[in-house]
């Protein structure tokens, strides 16, 4: 039976044998108080966009919406997710959790700013809920709330001893509560989490006033610290730590790696202070050489993922010392993912031949970076992104070049943007598997094989390359700012475009129509494969190629922010959609093919709307 109601009646609570109740597309603000009497209810549905699931045979077991009044009466309840504490209604207060001793798995408590003091928080009896292994404690993030009150409340929310995962979010206290204790002294460095020796994961997020963290449990495998602007000290990291994330801690001055080898697999540092430099300094002190034994001394031999973003302060040493320490981090043979962003001290990057597992490399905004070792093009690399490194050039040793001539690769995506000094992109023999290629803002770059490939001169015309050519590649998508980059590569048989389905020309500085050679590119190499063509931010481009009409597979045409284009050429019969945005000089459209389904127009000449405003297929977004 399905009916439409604005709210559920209180009499619903008298249907004691009801087992199924489904609420769809509800806008109700609350559910009836009597709902807690439906002990036989097995409930699935939606409530204010949040999933509700109550199930059980004879008992209510699982709730995914927390504002059922007096939920504490459901003493057999095993799961409750996202419990929201109310300050106005006792039936939805923190004390409702007191008698729910069968709770297990994950428990998340929100709106803890509505708890008045330690005594009220203690009513929840969290420490007695021995089956709960993951606990999340959330306060609304506010800089105005009294941190002393948060400290009192957290003192009363002592977690159960078997807890494996703990998250604190929005806590405004300066220190962690008294359910941590000191061992032998009152020094903060001796504090540890009492009865939480089984804790495996600790997340501390948006704790604005927190200054120190106690000593960490020995079994901790994951530590995440984000948005703690006043945090100054993190104690010695546990030997078994596998994942460390530190974001947004500009005052951090102490971050100590393990003294002996650890199991650290993921290291993610973003917007950190001198603590990062202190860690690098400790690495230098613990092992001055780059041998594997010294690396074991600082505990990064198993590192799989390394991310360092905007950690720019220099406190404990010069640039060279820091780069030596970074080189140590990059010696892990297990490394698969590397991201270095916004590092003004980085001048060179040496990636050794031992990085046989490396798959994903992202280097962005390193303004002093001049060279990258050629071992970057490893046989395992699948994704390479280099962006906004204005001084970057690539140095290649002759021995490595010879090795590259005979080596293929598994590279799938190559993205190089904003590197004006880059003249050569290693040896393209390594990129025969590339599916997606982006080269923008690199005016000196060429895409030509070493040795000359086809050996043709600069005046050779472009001829169709047979599909069976040895240089055939799976290249499907290209984004460039200069078509001559492709024509030159085609002339030397460095690229094959017979599978290209997407071409985007972005940020082009060209102020003349396409050359005959560039139009020939469309005629011979793209006429049967190209499905999507884009012209984006080409501020000087006066017109589109006339050969456009002959692209028999083209389905989508997108023209955005090309202010000098005045008209469009004839369009191919296969075209299904056209976007024309930010082209104020376009006053009219050519004859539209019957296949066309949608035309979206915005920021163009007003005459277009006057002439085509009533066309069903044409949508004006202005």
XYZ file of C-alpha atoms in Angstrom:
622
model
C 0.000 0.000 0.000
C 1.392 3.434 -0.929
C -0.047 6.737 0.320
C 1.000 10.393 0.320
C 1.342 12.060 3.747
C 2.932 15.250 5.057
C 3.863 13.706 8.399
C 3.605 10.350 10.123
C 0.785 10.132 12.708
C 1.510 9.364 16.366
C -0.930 6.443 16.092
C 1.702 4.668 14.017
C 3.236 3.589 17.308
C 0.240 1.336 18.003
C 0.997 -0.927 15.050
C 3.110 -3.183 17.257
C 3.416 -5.951 14.651
C 4.421 -3.660 11.784
C 7.559 -4.981 10.094
C 8.004 -2.828 6.985
C 7.704 0.943 6.575
C 9.155 2.710 3.535
C 9.346 6.511 3.328
C 10.193 8.012 -0.081
C 11.071 11.615 -0.957
C 10.208 12.803 2.542
C 10.330 16.463 3.668
C 9.341 15.720 7.268
C 11.280 17.457 10.030
C 10.733 14.730 12.626
C 9.375 11.243 13.118
C 6.781 10.312 15.772
C 7.946 9.798 19.329
C 5.930 6.561 19.446
C 8.164 5.012 16.785
C 10.372 3.629 19.533
C 7.565 1.201 20.468
C 7.687 -0.638 17.133
C 9.940 -3.392 18.380
C 9.115 -5.657 15.427
C 9.847 -3.035 12.804
C 12.140 -3.868 9.904
C 12.517 -0.473 8.262
C 14.129 0.727 5.051
C 13.670 4.116 3.430
C 14.781 7.729 3.294
C 14.388 10.462 5.831
C 15.482 13.993 4.836
C 17.890 12.504 2.321
C 19.535 10.259 4.914
C 19.090 6.533 4.733
C 17.168 4.870 7.555
C 17.518 1.175 8.110
C 15.849 -0.576 11.020
C 15.943 -4.335 10.953
C 15.521 -7.278 13.231
C 13.301 -10.101 14.296
C 11.562 -9.029 17.441
C 13.984 -6.188 18.141
C 15.037 -2.900 16.594
C 18.640 -3.323 15.507
C 19.887 -0.678 13.095
C 19.132 3.046 12.747
C 20.672 5.381 10.172
C 18.679 8.430 11.262
C 19.313 9.611 14.777
C 16.461 11.909 15.751
C 13.951 9.252 16.746
C 12.844 10.489 20.193
C 13.847 8.452 23.238
C 15.972 6.129 21.161
C 17.501 4.995 24.465
C 14.463 2.802 25.069
C 15.577 0.514 22.249
C 18.005 -1.359 24.476
C 18.655 -4.081 21.906
C 19.820 -1.582 19.323
C 23.098 -2.665 17.763
C 23.870 0.074 15.247
C 23.194 3.800 15.273
C 24.913 6.095 12.783
C 25.294 9.851 12.981
C 23.545 10.439 16.320
C 22.806 14.172 16.544
C 22.709 15.650 20.026
C 19.939 18.184 20.635
C 20.269 20.997 23.173
C 16.526 21.632 23.443
C 14.957 18.194 23.602
C 15.992 15.734 26.289
C 14.588 12.870 24.243
C 17.419 13.473 21.745
C 20.156 14.303 24.264
C 23.501 12.606 24.794
C 22.017 10.652 27.714
C 19.889 8.600 25.305
C 23.007 6.546 24.561
C 23.358 5.409 28.180
C 21.407 2.148 27.999
C 22.428 1.189 24.461
C 25.028 -1.300 25.643
C 24.576 -3.573 22.618
C 25.912 -0.968 20.213
C 28.683 -2.343 18.044
C 30.810 -1.395 15.070
C 30.856 2.311 14.222
C 29.344 5.081 16.359
C 29.327 8.724 15.240
C 28.101 11.468 17.579
C 27.466 14.927 16.123
C 26.649 18.391 17.537
C 28.632 17.840 20.731
C 28.619 21.608 21.245
C 25.096 21.027 22.602
C 26.447 19.056 25.573
C 26.694 21.345 28.609
C 29.444 19.825 30.740
C 31.435 16.751 31.721
C 28.627 15.340 33.855
C 26.160 15.385 30.967
C 28.729 13.875 28.600
C 29.430 11.071 31.076
C 25.776 10.017 30.890
C 26.504 8.425 27.506
C 28.690 5.775 29.220
C 30.807 5.386 26.105
C 33.565 3.594 27.998
C 31.176 0.709 28.747
C 30.240 0.086 25.108
C 32.778 -2.672 24.633
C 31.509 -3.719 21.188
C 32.103 -0.292 19.598
C 35.390 -0.340 17.676
C 35.108 2.937 15.722
C 34.129 6.236 17.363
C 33.686 9.646 15.752
C 33.153 12.741 17.916
C 32.035 15.865 16.043
C 31.616 19.482 17.123
C 30.408 22.208 14.799
C 33.501 24.007 13.589
C 33.583 27.451 15.192
C 36.391 29.692 16.408
C 34.093 31.457 18.868
C 33.171 28.488 21.070
C 34.845 28.171 24.490
C 37.592 25.569 24.273
C 37.475 24.891 28.015
C 33.935 23.569 27.666
C 35.026 21.252 24.869
C 37.783 19.910 27.125
C 35.251 19.131 29.862
C 32.892 17.414 27.459
C 35.645 15.293 25.918
C 36.766 14.245 29.392
C 33.311 12.774 29.927
C 33.341 10.940 26.596
C 36.049 8.437 27.479
C 35.913 5.741 24.774
C 35.764 1.978 25.323
C 39.091 0.177 25.810
C 38.748 -2.016 22.704
C 38.486 0.964 20.365
C 40.414 0.562 17.103
C 39.517 3.822 15.329
C 38.995 7.302 16.796
C 38.183 10.586 15.068
C 37.990 14.020 16.711
C 36.480 16.717 14.495
C 36.000 20.379 15.433
C 37.309 20.031 19.011
C 38.343 23.456 20.367
C 40.345 22.366 23.399
C 44.019 23.230 23.832
C 44.882 19.779 25.147
C 43.507 16.285 25.061
C 41.426 15.146 28.050
C 42.190 13.410 31.315
C 41.488 9.992 29.885
C 45.113 10.303 28.911
C 47.618 10.019 31.723
C 51.307 10.580 32.307
C 53.891 7.937 33.042
C 56.530 8.925 35.571
C 56.225 12.675 35.040
C 53.854 15.446 34.059
C 55.679 16.129 30.824
C 53.374 16.248 27.827
C 55.834 14.096 25.927
C 55.135 11.236 28.381
C 51.368 11.266 27.917
C 49.667 8.398 26.171
C 46.100 7.352 25.460
C 44.925 5.409 28.511
C 43.363 2.013 27.722
C 43.655 2.651 23.983
C 46.637 0.443 23.280
C 44.598 -1.334 20.586
C 43.956 1.901 18.711
C 44.864 1.427 15.050
C 43.612 4.679 13.454
C 43.568 8.211 14.880
C 42.160 11.236 13.035
C 42.408 14.747 14.483
C 40.611 17.204 12.214
C 39.882 20.951 12.533
C 41.025 21.164 16.156
C 41.927 24.837 15.982
C 43.389 25.307 19.460
C 45.142 21.977 19.962
C 48.842 22.496 20.703
C 50.251 19.065 21.537
C 49.446 15.405 21.040
C 50.341 12.797 23.691
C 52.565 9.831 22.969
C 50.881 7.584 20.475
C 49.723 3.982 20.999
C 52.243 1.395 19.918
C 49.791 -0.380 17.599
C 48.759 2.784 15.766
C 48.875 2.150 12.023
C 47.208 5.310 10.693
C 47.552 8.922 11.850
C 45.721 11.819 10.184
C 46.119 15.405 11.414
C 44.337 18.104 9.414
C 43.557 21.759 10.051
C 45.278 22.181 13.426
C 46.910 25.623 12.993
C 48.283 25.823 16.556
C 49.692 22.323 16.789
C 53.411 22.576 17.506
C 54.491 19.064 18.410
C 53.810 15.505 17.325
C 55.589 12.841 19.393
C 57.764 9.996 18.164
C 55.856 8.062 15.532
C 55.085 4.411 16.366
C 57.210 1.800 14.648
C 54.169 0.123 13.114
C 52.731 3.293 11.572
C 51.729 2.657 7.946
C 49.977 5.893 6.978
C 50.833 9.450 8.062
C 48.879 12.488 6.853
C 49.603 15.993 8.148
C 47.759 18.926 6.516
C 47.421 22.547 7.557
C 49.741 22.648 10.575
C 51.902 25.749 9.922
C 53.270 25.950 13.497
C 54.460 22.371 13.631
C 58.077 22.342 14.833
C 58.516 18.719 15.861
C 57.649 15.662 13.788
C 59.863 12.716 14.597
C 60.260 9.649 12.385
C 61.037 6.293 14.017
C 64.669 5.742 14.924
C 64.656 2.261 13.397
C 62.966 0.816 10.356
C 59.175 1.162 10.306
C 56.351 0.008 8.084
C 55.421 3.468 6.800
C 53.743 3.079 3.400
C 52.019 6.440 2.857
C 53.403 9.883 3.720
C 51.212 12.904 2.919
C 52.426 16.365 4.014
C 50.620 19.580 3.042
C 50.956 23.164 4.317
C 53.180 22.127 7.203
C 55.707 24.126 9.167
C 59.220 23.475 10.367
C 58.282 20.018 11.600
C 58.847 18.704 8.107
C 62.306 20.247 8.064
C 62.976 18.768 11.498
C 62.022 15.350 10.191
C 64.339 15.789 7.206
C 67.067 16.960 9.566
C 66.630 13.865 11.729
C 66.928 11.751 8.612
C 70.256 13.383 7.803
C 71.507 12.843 11.340
C 70.440 9.197 11.426
C 72.051 8.332 8.105
C 74.257 10.607 6.069
C 74.748 8.321 3.111
C 72.215 7.337 0.498
C 72.775 3.623 0.969
C 69.890 1.292 1.639
C 71.158 0.658 5.165
C 70.883 4.337 6.055
C 67.409 4.423 4.611
C 66.438 1.568 6.872
C 67.681 3.676 9.730
C 64.977 6.262 9.154
C 62.195 3.873 8.278
C 61.045 4.575 4.721
C 62.063 1.423 2.844
C 58.454 0.345 2.269
C 57.093 3.730 1.211
C 54.464 3.328 -1.532
C 52.896 6.793 -1.707
C 54.666 10.118 -1.143
C 52.929 13.495 -1.337
C 54.576 16.782 -0.301
C 52.602 19.973 -0.997
C 53.562 23.550 -0.081
C 56.026 22.651 2.649
C 58.293 25.574 1.890
C 59.867 26.894 5.091
C 63.602 26.384 5.523
C 64.754 26.249 9.103
C 67.203 23.459 9.841
C 69.309 23.457 6.731
C 69.895 24.686 3.240
C 68.294 23.620 0.018
C 70.910 21.011 -0.823
C 70.514 19.246 2.529
C 66.787 19.089 2.058
C 67.127 17.660 -1.439
C 69.475 14.967 -0.156
C 66.816 13.960 2.368
C 64.150 13.968 -0.333
C 66.374 11.705 -2.409
C 66.354 9.259 0.506
C 62.576 9.221 0.522
C 62.653 8.498 -3.196
C 64.829 5.399 -2.886
C 62.013 3.075 -1.857
C 61.632 0.355 -4.474
C 57.982 0.070 -3.399
C 57.088 3.646 -4.399
C 54.098 3.741 -6.777
C 52.707 7.294 -6.368
C 54.659 10.557 -6.115
C 53.355 14.129 -5.887
C 55.564 17.180 -5.307
C 53.752 20.529 -5.436
C 54.747 24.066 -4.506
C 58.295 23.330 -3.324
C 60.364 26.484 -3.983
C 63.539 24.861 -2.671
C 63.518 21.983 -5.165
C 66.092 22.529 -7.942
C 66.637 18.998 -9.228
C 64.937 15.662 -8.922
C 66.804 12.398 -9.133
C 64.698 9.287 -9.480
C 66.881 6.221 -9.511
C 66.517 3.075 -11.617
C 65.353 1.179 -8.530
C 61.873 2.762 -8.820
C 60.520 -0.170 -10.772
C 57.023 0.094 -9.247
C 56.475 3.809 -9.915
C 53.149 4.375 -11.719
C 51.931 7.922 -10.999
C 54.108 11.079 -10.882
C 52.786 14.628 -10.398
C 55.132 17.609 -10.182
C 53.546 21.064 -10.007
C 54.499 24.611 -9.117
C 58.180 23.958 -8.380
C 59.512 27.270 -9.666
C 63.229 26.498 -9.252
C 63.175 22.966 -10.608
C 65.611 22.717 -13.520
C 66.135 19.041 -14.203
C 64.544 15.668 -13.747
C 66.595 12.517 -14.053
C 65.695 10.462 -17.086
C 64.938 7.426 -14.956
C 61.601 9.136 -14.436
C 60.528 7.413 -17.631
C 60.440 3.990 -16.028
C 58.948 0.908 -17.581
C 56.143 0.963 -14.982
C 55.070 4.626 -15.243
C 51.424 5.076 -16.315
C 50.653 8.725 -15.499
C 53.011 11.709 -15.680
C 51.875 15.266 -14.902
C 54.299 18.201 -14.926
C 52.718 21.620 -14.483
C 53.983 25.174 -13.968
C 57.691 24.490 -13.612
C 59.009 27.535 -15.549
C 62.731 26.654 -15.383
C 62.485 22.966 -16.110
C 64.727 21.373 -18.717
C 65.445 17.663 -19.016
C 68.971 16.339 -18.854
C 69.604 12.934 -20.335
C 72.756 10.910 -20.134
C 73.915 9.224 -23.297
C 73.819 5.759 -21.754
C 70.259 6.262 -20.636
C 69.325 7.556 -24.084
C 70.649 4.395 -25.707
C 68.704 2.282 -23.259
C 65.547 4.235 -23.984
C 65.864 3.611 -27.717
C 65.133 -0.050 -27.070
C 62.645 0.285 -24.253
C 58.889 0.513 -24.510
C 56.569 1.542 -21.743
C 53.091 1.423 -20.279
C 52.557 5.191 -20.068
C 48.856 5.959 -20.559
C 48.508 9.666 -19.687
C 51.070 12.427 -20.239
C 50.294 15.989 -19.102
C 52.859 18.799 -19.506
C 51.645 22.383 -18.970
C 53.381 25.687 -18.274
C 56.999 24.644 -18.795
C 58.316 27.275 -21.271
C 61.972 26.157 -21.085
C 61.280 22.488 -21.725
C 62.711 21.584 -25.139
C 62.632 17.832 -25.238
C 60.391 15.215 -23.671
C 62.806 12.325 -23.294
C 62.566 9.748 -26.057
C 59.086 9.184 -27.443
C 59.898 5.516 -27.944
C 58.957 5.311 -24.267
C 55.465 6.678 -24.944
C 54.132 4.278 -27.544
C 51.306 3.284 -25.194
C 50.085 6.819 -24.402
C 46.312 7.213 -24.685
C 45.961 10.813 -23.465
C 48.467 13.590 -24.250
C 48.319 17.232 -23.066
C 50.994 19.794 -23.974
C 50.120 23.456 -23.299
C 52.385 26.423 -22.573
C 55.572 24.696 -23.699
C 56.585 26.688 -26.815
C 60.048 25.121 -27.155
C 58.929 21.522 -26.827
C 59.062 19.035 -29.691
C 57.547 15.577 -29.955
C 60.135 13.897 -32.150
C 61.878 10.569 -31.787
C 65.593 10.520 -31.340
C 67.304 9.503 -34.538
C 64.739 11.156 -36.740
C 62.154 8.433 -37.157
C 61.094 8.735 -40.776
C 64.084 10.858 -41.638
C 62.051 13.353 -43.631
C 63.051 16.962 -43.882
C 61.199 19.961 -42.620
C 59.460 20.536 -45.977
C 57.996 17.048 -46.277
C 54.241 17.046 -46.685
C 51.991 15.054 -44.441
C 50.861 11.818 -46.019
C 48.389 9.371 -44.579
C 50.080 6.914 -42.258
C 48.857 3.370 -42.827
C 47.211 1.679 -39.844
C 49.770 -1.097 -39.994
C 52.663 1.309 -39.426
C 55.062 0.311 -36.682
C 54.551 3.729 -35.126
C 50.825 3.138 -34.685
C 49.721 3.993 -31.160
C 46.562 3.873 -29.044
C 46.522 7.679 -28.717
C 42.883 8.673 -28.142
C 42.961 12.212 -26.705
C 45.232 15.210 -27.346
C 45.156 18.691 -25.786
C 47.624 21.203 -27.258
C 48.021 24.927 -27.859
C 49.901 24.645 -31.156
C 48.927 22.333 -34.001
C 52.435 22.574 -35.463
C 53.552 20.368 -32.577
C 51.507 17.558 -34.109
C 52.375 18.262 -37.723
C 56.107 18.225 -36.970
C 55.789 14.949 -35.077
C 53.760 13.408 -37.887
C 56.314 14.516 -40.462
C 58.990 12.590 -38.562
C 56.650 9.655 -37.850
C 56.953 10.217 -34.115
C 53.205 10.009 -33.625
C 50.301 8.194 -35.185
C 46.807 9.653 -34.883
C 44.707 6.985 -36.530
C 42.901 6.259 -33.225
C 42.503 9.857 -32.059
C 38.897 10.566 -31.032
C 39.316 13.778 -28.987
C 41.309 16.899 -29.906
C 41.338 20.108 -27.852
C 43.220 23.249 -28.865
C 43.598 25.392 -25.736
C 45.322 28.677 -24.921
C 46.538 29.057 -28.497
C 48.448 32.266 -29.286
C 47.964 31.799 -33.038
C 46.390 34.857 -34.692
C 46.203 33.518 -38.256
C 44.018 30.905 -39.955
C 45.282 27.343 -40.001
C 48.063 26.651 -42.488
C 47.609 24.259 -45.383
C 49.735 21.696 -43.546
C 47.567 21.973 -40.441
C 44.378 21.589 -42.466
C 45.977 18.573 -44.096
C 46.308 17.149 -40.599
C 42.511 17.084 -40.334
C 42.087 15.810 -43.891
C 44.446 12.826 -43.750
C 44.750 11.854 -40.088
C 41.541 12.878 -38.311
C 38.802 12.635 -40.903
C 37.523 9.204 -39.871
C 38.420 8.908 -36.162
C 37.829 12.307 -34.546
C 34.598 12.443 -32.512
C 35.121 15.516 -30.286
C 36.820 18.786 -31.302
C 37.351 21.728 -28.926
C 38.718 25.257 -29.333
C 39.184 26.830 -25.888
C 40.663 30.232 -24.971
C 42.078 30.794 -28.448
C 41.905 34.572 -28.210
C 43.690 35.320 -31.503
C 42.203 32.611 -33.707
C 40.202 34.342 -36.494
C 38.429 31.298 -37.948
C 37.892 27.555 -37.748
C 39.297 25.188 -40.390
C 37.178 24.979 -43.534
C 37.933 21.266 -43.724
C 35.671 20.764 -40.691
C 32.832 19.658 -42.955
C 34.788 16.564 -44.027
C 35.228 15.111 -40.523
C 32.805 12.255 -41.031
C 32.945 10.941 -37.439
C 32.690 14.249 -35.585
C 29.862 14.257 -33.022
C 30.725 17.123 -30.657
C 32.075 20.611 -31.408
C 32.888 22.989 -28.540
C 34.004 26.579 -29.020
C 34.703 28.571 -25.848
C 36.209 32.032 -25.353
C 37.358 32.604 -28.930
C 36.473 36.311 -29.263
C 37.772 36.877 -32.829
C 35.874 34.100 -34.582
C 33.096 35.711 -36.622
C 31.450 32.712 -38.282
C 31.415 28.943 -38.482
C 32.229 26.845 -41.554
C 29.845 24.224 -42.862
C 29.353 21.484 -40.296
C 29.675 17.714 -40.860
C 26.544 15.617 -41.279
C 27.511 13.447 -38.281
C 27.462 16.294 -35.739
C 25.152 15.833 -32.728
C 25.991 18.713 -30.356
C 27.578 22.166 -30.562
C 28.586 24.492 -27.709
C 29.385 28.128 -28.552
C 30.334 30.117 -25.457
C 32.092 33.477 -25.181
C 32.282 34.236 -28.909
C 30.717 37.727 -29.145
C 31.395 38.236 -32.886
C 29.428 35.229 -34.102
C 26.181 36.637 -35.499
C 24.830 33.718 -37.527
C 25.011 29.963 -37.918
C 25.534 27.867 -41.055
C 22.971 25.353 -42.191
C 22.607 22.934 -39.309
C 22.823 19.205 -40.127
C 19.760 17.046 -39.493
C 21.762 14.913 -37.055
C 22.202 17.848 -34.666
C 20.380 17.343 -31.365
C 21.516 20.261 -29.186
C 23.144 23.667 -29.651
C 24.112 25.578 -26.499
C 24.881 29.287 -26.936
C 26.107 31.773 -24.333
C 28.000 35.066 -24.506
C 27.546 35.493 -28.261
C 26.154 38.283 -30.442
C 22.519 39.151 -29.515
C 21.448 38.658 -33.129
C 21.781 34.915 -32.637
C 19.013 34.910 -30.062
C 16.867 37.153 -32.225
C 17.176 34.792 -35.167
C 17.231 31.391 -33.485
C 15.454 32.029 -30.175
C 12.467 29.897 -31.160
C 14.475 26.932 -32.407
C 13.748 23.875 -30.268
C 17.263 22.446 -30.523
C 19.019 25.716 -29.685
C 19.383 26.607 -26.000
C 20.480 30.103 -24.944
C 22.114 30.177 -21.510
C 22.298 33.982 -21.127
